[in-house]
Amino acid sequence: MSEAKKTSELLNELKNATDLKTVLSENEAEFQANELVSYLKELLAEKKVTKASVIRAARLHETYGYQIFSGVRRPSRDRAIALAFGFRLNVAETDKLLAMTEYPKLYAKNKRDAIMIFALDRGFSLDETNDTLYEMEEALIETFKE
């Protein structure tokens, strides 16, 4: 079944629902959080890395990182980008990850995004990318707030 059809069917169910909780529970697998969790699992297998190594390389707080992987938390755009660096994704994979988190893809005409595109293409680490952002007087990729 096509993605558009799934979405339209779910929309019709929601419009015709008399009990929202039932519709939501019956369609749990259709929601974005689960799609993100599935993509993260796919990336773990494809890249042959562990959650712990990705979380560490992304400079995320451990608990917060595991909550993202389990679908409990939705990362901010910066933290999704940090995960991309943690996984060592390319630009296309990063854009897919951003789409899964419902954020705009990297935009080459935005100076900060252009720097991140450059860094992803060259396999920079998150730390190397933040150093470059700092040198170019752009905001660093924020990974953790107290």
PDB file of C-alpha atoms in Angstrom:
ATOM      1  CA  MET A   1       0.000   0.000   0.000  1.00  0.00           C
ATOM      2  CA  SER A   2       1.333   3.461  -0.864  1.00  0.00           C
ATOM      3  CA  GLU A   3       2.344   5.917   1.855  1.00  0.00           C
ATOM      4  CA  ALA A   4      -0.170   8.497   0.581  1.00  0.00           C
ATOM      5  CA  LYS A   5      -2.978   5.969   0.798  1.00  0.00           C
ATOM      6  CA  LYS A   6      -2.025   4.985   4.342  1.00  0.00           C
ATOM      7  CA  THR A   7      -2.090   8.633   5.345  1.00  0.00           C
ATOM      8  CA  SER A   8      -5.453   9.272   3.683  1.00  0.00           C
ATOM      9  CA  GLU A   9      -6.959   6.165   5.306  1.00  0.00           C
ATOM     10  CA  LEU A  10      -5.715   7.244   8.717  1.00  0.00           C
ATOM     11  CA  LEU A  11      -7.058  10.746   8.116  1.00  0.00           C
ATOM     12  CA  ASN A  12     -10.492   9.303   7.242  1.00  0.00           C
ATOM     13  CA  GLU A  13     -10.449   7.149  10.363  1.00  0.00           C
ATOM     14  CA  LEU A  14      -9.651  10.187  12.481  1.00  0.00           C
ATOM     15  CA  LYS A  15     -12.391  12.264  10.851  1.00  0.00           C
ATOM     16  CA  ASN A  16     -15.003   9.542  11.374  1.00  0.00           C
ATOM     17  CA  ALA A  17     -13.878   8.480  14.848  1.00  0.00           C
ATOM     18  CA  THR A  18     -16.137   8.632  17.848  1.00  0.00           C
ATOM     19  CA  ASP A  19     -13.372   7.452  20.196  1.00  0.00           C
ATOM     20  CA  LEU A  20      -9.954   9.025  19.646  1.00  0.00           C
ATOM     21  CA  LYS A  21      -8.125   6.681  22.055  1.00  0.00           C
ATOM     22  CA  THR A  22      -9.256   3.629  20.104  1.00  0.00           C
ATOM     23  CA  VAL A  23      -8.142   5.060  16.760  1.00  0.00           C
ATOM     24  CA  LEU A  24      -4.778   6.070  18.190  1.00  0.00           C
ATOM     25  CA  SER A  25      -4.133   2.703  19.826  1.00  0.00           C
ATOM     26  CA  GLU A  26      -5.237   0.757  16.728  1.00  0.00           C
ATOM     27  CA  ASN A  27      -2.887   2.811  14.530  1.00  0.00           C
ATOM     28  CA  GLU A  28       0.107   3.141  16.859  1.00  0.00           C
ATOM     29  CA  ALA A  29       2.493   1.742  14.245  1.00  0.00           C
ATOM     30  CA  GLU A  30       1.568   4.503  11.795  1.00  0.00           C
ATOM     31  CA  PHE A  31       2.926   7.405  13.802  1.00  0.00           C
ATOM     32  CA  GLN A  32       6.230   9.219  13.165  1.00  0.00           C
ATOM     33  CA  ALA A  33       7.922   8.282  16.452  1.00  0.00           C
ATOM     34  CA  ASN A  34       7.805   4.610  15.516  1.00  0.00           C
ATOM     35  CA  GLU A  35       9.042   5.429  12.027  1.00  0.00           C
ATOM     36  CA  LEU A  36      12.026   7.230  13.571  1.00  0.00           C
ATOM     37  CA  VAL A  37      12.736   4.305  15.916  1.00  0.00           C
ATOM     38  CA  SER A  38      12.633   1.913  12.947  1.00  0.00           C
ATOM     39  CA  TYR A  39      15.011   4.101  10.946  1.00  0.00           C
ATOM     40  CA  LEU A  40      17.424   4.350  13.884  1.00  0.00           C
ATOM     41  CA  LYS A  41      17.398   0.543  14.258  1.00  0.00           C
ATOM     42  CA  GLU A  42      18.005   0.210  10.524  1.00  0.00           C
ATOM     43  CA  LEU A  43      20.966   2.604  10.763  1.00  0.00           C
ATOM     44  CA  LEU A  44      22.435   0.712  13.727  1.00  0.00           C
ATOM     45  CA  ALA A  45      22.408  -2.514  11.710  1.00  0.00           C
ATOM     46  CA  GLU A  46      23.593  -0.919   8.466  1.00  0.00           C
ATOM     47  CA  LYS A  47      26.452   1.036  10.052  1.00  0.00           C
ATOM     48  CA  LYS A  48      27.330  -1.807  12.449  1.00  0.00           C
ATOM     49  CA  VAL A  49      27.443   0.501  15.467  1.00  0.00           C
ATOM     50  CA  THR A  50      25.906   0.422  18.928  1.00  0.00           C
ATOM     51  CA  LYS A  51      23.453   2.855  20.463  1.00  0.00           C
ATOM     52  CA  ALA A  52      26.042   3.694  23.116  1.00  0.00           C
ATOM     53  CA  SER A  53      28.721   4.554  20.550  1.00  0.00           C
ATOM     54  CA  VAL A  54      26.334   6.744  18.537  1.00  0.00           C
ATOM     55  CA  ILE A  55      25.075   8.539  21.653  1.00  0.00           C
ATOM     56  CA  ARG A  56      28.651   9.117  22.816  1.00  0.00           C
ATOM     57  CA  ALA A  57      29.811  10.386  19.397  1.00  0.00           C
ATOM     58  CA  ALA A  58      26.724  12.623  19.203  1.00  0.00           C
ATOM     59  CA  ARG A  59      27.621  14.098  22.612  1.00  0.00           C
ATOM     60  CA  LEU A  60      24.097  13.437  23.920  1.00  0.00           C
ATOM     61  CA  HIS A  61      23.237  12.776  27.533  1.00  0.00           C
ATOM     62  CA  GLU A  62      23.028   8.982  27.821  1.00  0.00           C
ATOM     63  CA  THR A  63      19.481   8.824  29.203  1.00  0.00           C
ATOM     64  CA  TYR A  64      18.194  11.312  26.646  1.00  0.00           C
ATOM     65  CA  GLY A  65      19.887   9.410  23.819  1.00  0.00           C
ATOM     66  CA  TYR A  66      18.312   6.111  24.821  1.00  0.00           C
ATOM     67  CA  GLN A  67      14.924   7.842  25.077  1.00  0.00           C
ATOM     68  CA  ILE A  68      15.303   8.951  21.442  1.00  0.00           C
ATOM     69  CA  PHE A  69      16.170   5.407  20.359  1.00  0.00           C
ATOM     70  CA  SER A  70      13.141   4.019  22.198  1.00  0.00           C
ATOM     71  CA  GLY A  71      10.732   6.645  20.842  1.00  0.00           C
ATOM     72  CA  VAL A  72      10.052   8.255  24.225  1.00  0.00           C
ATOM     73  CA  ARG A  73      11.648  11.571  23.207  1.00  0.00           C
ATOM     74  CA  ARG A  74      11.732  13.443  19.912  1.00  0.00           C
ATOM     75  CA  PRO A  75      15.084  15.143  19.373  1.00  0.00           C
ATOM     76  CA  SER A  76      15.413  18.819  18.488  1.00  0.00           C
ATOM     77  CA  ARG A  77      16.780  19.542  15.010  1.00  0.00           C
ATOM     78  CA  ASP A  78      20.284  20.092  16.411  1.00  0.00           C
ATOM     79  CA  ARG A  79      20.182  16.842  18.356  1.00  0.00           C
ATOM     80  CA  ALA A  80      18.957  14.965  15.270  1.00  0.00           C
ATOM     81  CA  ILE A  81      21.904  16.451  13.369  1.00  0.00           C
ATOM     82  CA  ALA A  82      24.197  15.442  16.248  1.00  0.00           C
ATOM     83  CA  LEU A  83      22.876  11.887  15.856  1.00  0.00           C
ATOM     84  CA  ALA A  84      23.713  12.084  12.155  1.00  0.00           C
ATOM     85  CA  PHE A  85      27.307  12.882  13.078  1.00  0.00           C
ATOM     86  CA  GLY A  86      27.223  10.128  15.710  1.00  0.00           C
ATOM     87  CA  PHE A  87      26.209   7.653  13.003  1.00  0.00           C
ATOM     88  CA  ARG A  88      28.600   9.249  10.478  1.00  0.00           C
ATOM     89  CA  LEU A  89      25.742   9.704   8.001  1.00  0.00           C
ATOM     90  CA  ASN A  90      26.017  11.329   4.602  1.00  0.00           C
ATOM     91  CA  VAL A  91      23.839  14.311   3.622  1.00  0.00           C
ATOM     92  CA  ALA A  92      21.043  12.195   2.085  1.00  0.00           C
ATOM     93  CA  GLU A  93      20.849   9.977   5.178  1.00  0.00           C
ATOM     94  CA  THR A  94      20.876  13.065   7.400  1.00  0.00           C
ATOM     95  CA  ASP A  95      18.041  14.615   5.402  1.00  0.00           C
ATOM     96  CA  LYS A  96      16.043  11.401   5.805  1.00  0.00           C
ATOM     97  CA  LEU A  97      16.680  11.464   9.559  1.00  0.00           C
ATOM     98  CA  LEU A  98      15.547  15.100   9.687  1.00  0.00           C
ATOM     99  CA  ALA A  99      12.399  14.208   7.737  1.00  0.00           C
ATOM    100  CA  MET A 100      11.653  11.431  10.260  1.00  0.00           C
ATOM    101  CA  THR A 101      11.856  14.013  13.050  1.00  0.00           C
ATOM    102  CA  GLU A 102       9.698  16.432  11.029  1.00  0.00           C
ATOM    103  CA  TYR A 103      12.420  19.049  10.619  1.00  0.00           C
ATOM    104  CA  PRO A 104      13.539  20.679   7.374  1.00  0.00           C
ATOM    105  CA  LYS A 105      16.420  19.079   5.523  1.00  0.00           C
ATOM    106  CA  LEU A 106      19.797  20.778   5.370  1.00  0.00           C
ATOM    107  CA  TYR A 107      19.625  23.821   3.112  1.00  0.00           C
ATOM    108  CA  ALA A 108      22.738  24.791   1.147  1.00  0.00           C
ATOM    109  CA  LYS A 109      21.748  28.485   1.043  1.00  0.00           C
ATOM    110  CA  ASN A 110      21.774  28.652   4.842  1.00  0.00           C
ATOM    111  CA  LYS A 111      25.385  29.304   5.922  1.00  0.00           C
ATOM    112  CA  ARG A 112      25.191  27.136   9.056  1.00  0.00           C
ATOM    113  CA  ASP A 113      23.547  24.268   7.154  1.00  0.00           C
ATOM    114  CA  ALA A 114      26.114  24.673   4.333  1.00  0.00           C
ATOM    115  CA  ILE A 115      28.923  24.193   6.847  1.00  0.00           C
ATOM    116  CA  MET A 116      27.229  21.054   8.170  1.00  0.00           C
ATOM    117  CA  ILE A 117      26.761  19.729   4.607  1.00  0.00           C
ATOM    118  CA  PHE A 118      30.471  20.312   3.978  1.00  0.00           C
ATOM    119  CA  ALA A 119      31.357  18.540   7.231  1.00  0.00           C
ATOM    120  CA  LEU A 120      29.067  15.557   6.614  1.00  0.00           C
ATOM    121  CA  ASP A 121      30.438  15.100   3.099  1.00  0.00           C
ATOM    122  CA  ARG A 122      33.972  14.983   4.471  1.00  0.00           C
ATOM    123  CA  GLY A 123      33.244  12.672   7.392  1.00  0.00           C
ATOM    124  CA  PHE A 124      33.904  15.253  10.107  1.00  0.00           C
ATOM    125  CA  SER A 125      33.103  14.316  13.700  1.00  0.00           C
ATOM    126  CA  LEU A 126      30.662  16.422  15.682  1.00  0.00           C
ATOM    127  CA  ASP A 127      33.571  18.075  17.508  1.00  0.00           C
ATOM    128  CA  GLU A 128      35.347  18.922  14.232  1.00  0.00           C
ATOM    129  CA  THR A 129      32.095  20.322  12.865  1.00  0.00           C
ATOM    130  CA  ASN A 130      31.496  22.456  15.945  1.00  0.00           C
ATOM    131  CA  ASP A 131      35.080  23.747  15.677  1.00  0.00           C
ATOM    132  CA  THR A 132      34.388  24.743  12.078  1.00  0.00           C
ATOM    133  CA  LEU A 133      31.069  26.363  13.003  1.00  0.00           C
ATOM    134  CA  TYR A 134      32.856  28.319  15.736  1.00  0.00           C
ATOM    135  CA  GLU A 135      35.585  29.465  13.327  1.00  0.00           C
ATOM    136  CA  MET A 136      32.898  30.621  10.873  1.00  0.00           C
ATOM    137  CA  GLU A 137      31.049  32.436  13.679  1.00  0.00           C
ATOM    138  CA  GLU A 138      27.960  30.244  13.444  1.00  0.00           C
ATOM    139  CA  ALA A 139      25.983  28.657  16.279  1.00  0.00           C
ATOM    140  CA  LEU A 140      27.370  25.337  17.458  1.00  0.00           C
ATOM    141  CA  ILE A 141      25.305  22.163  17.210  1.00  0.00           C
ATOM    142  CA  GLU A 142      23.656  22.065  20.598  1.00  0.00           C
ATOM    143  CA  THR A 143      23.550  18.607  22.126  1.00  0.00           C
ATOM    144  CA  PHE A 144      22.753  18.997  25.814  1.00  0.00           C
ATOM    145  CA  LYS A 145      21.225  21.578  28.116  1.00  0.00           C
ATOM    146  CA  GLU A 146      21.406  21.454  31.879  1.00  0.00           C
TER     147      GLU A 146
END
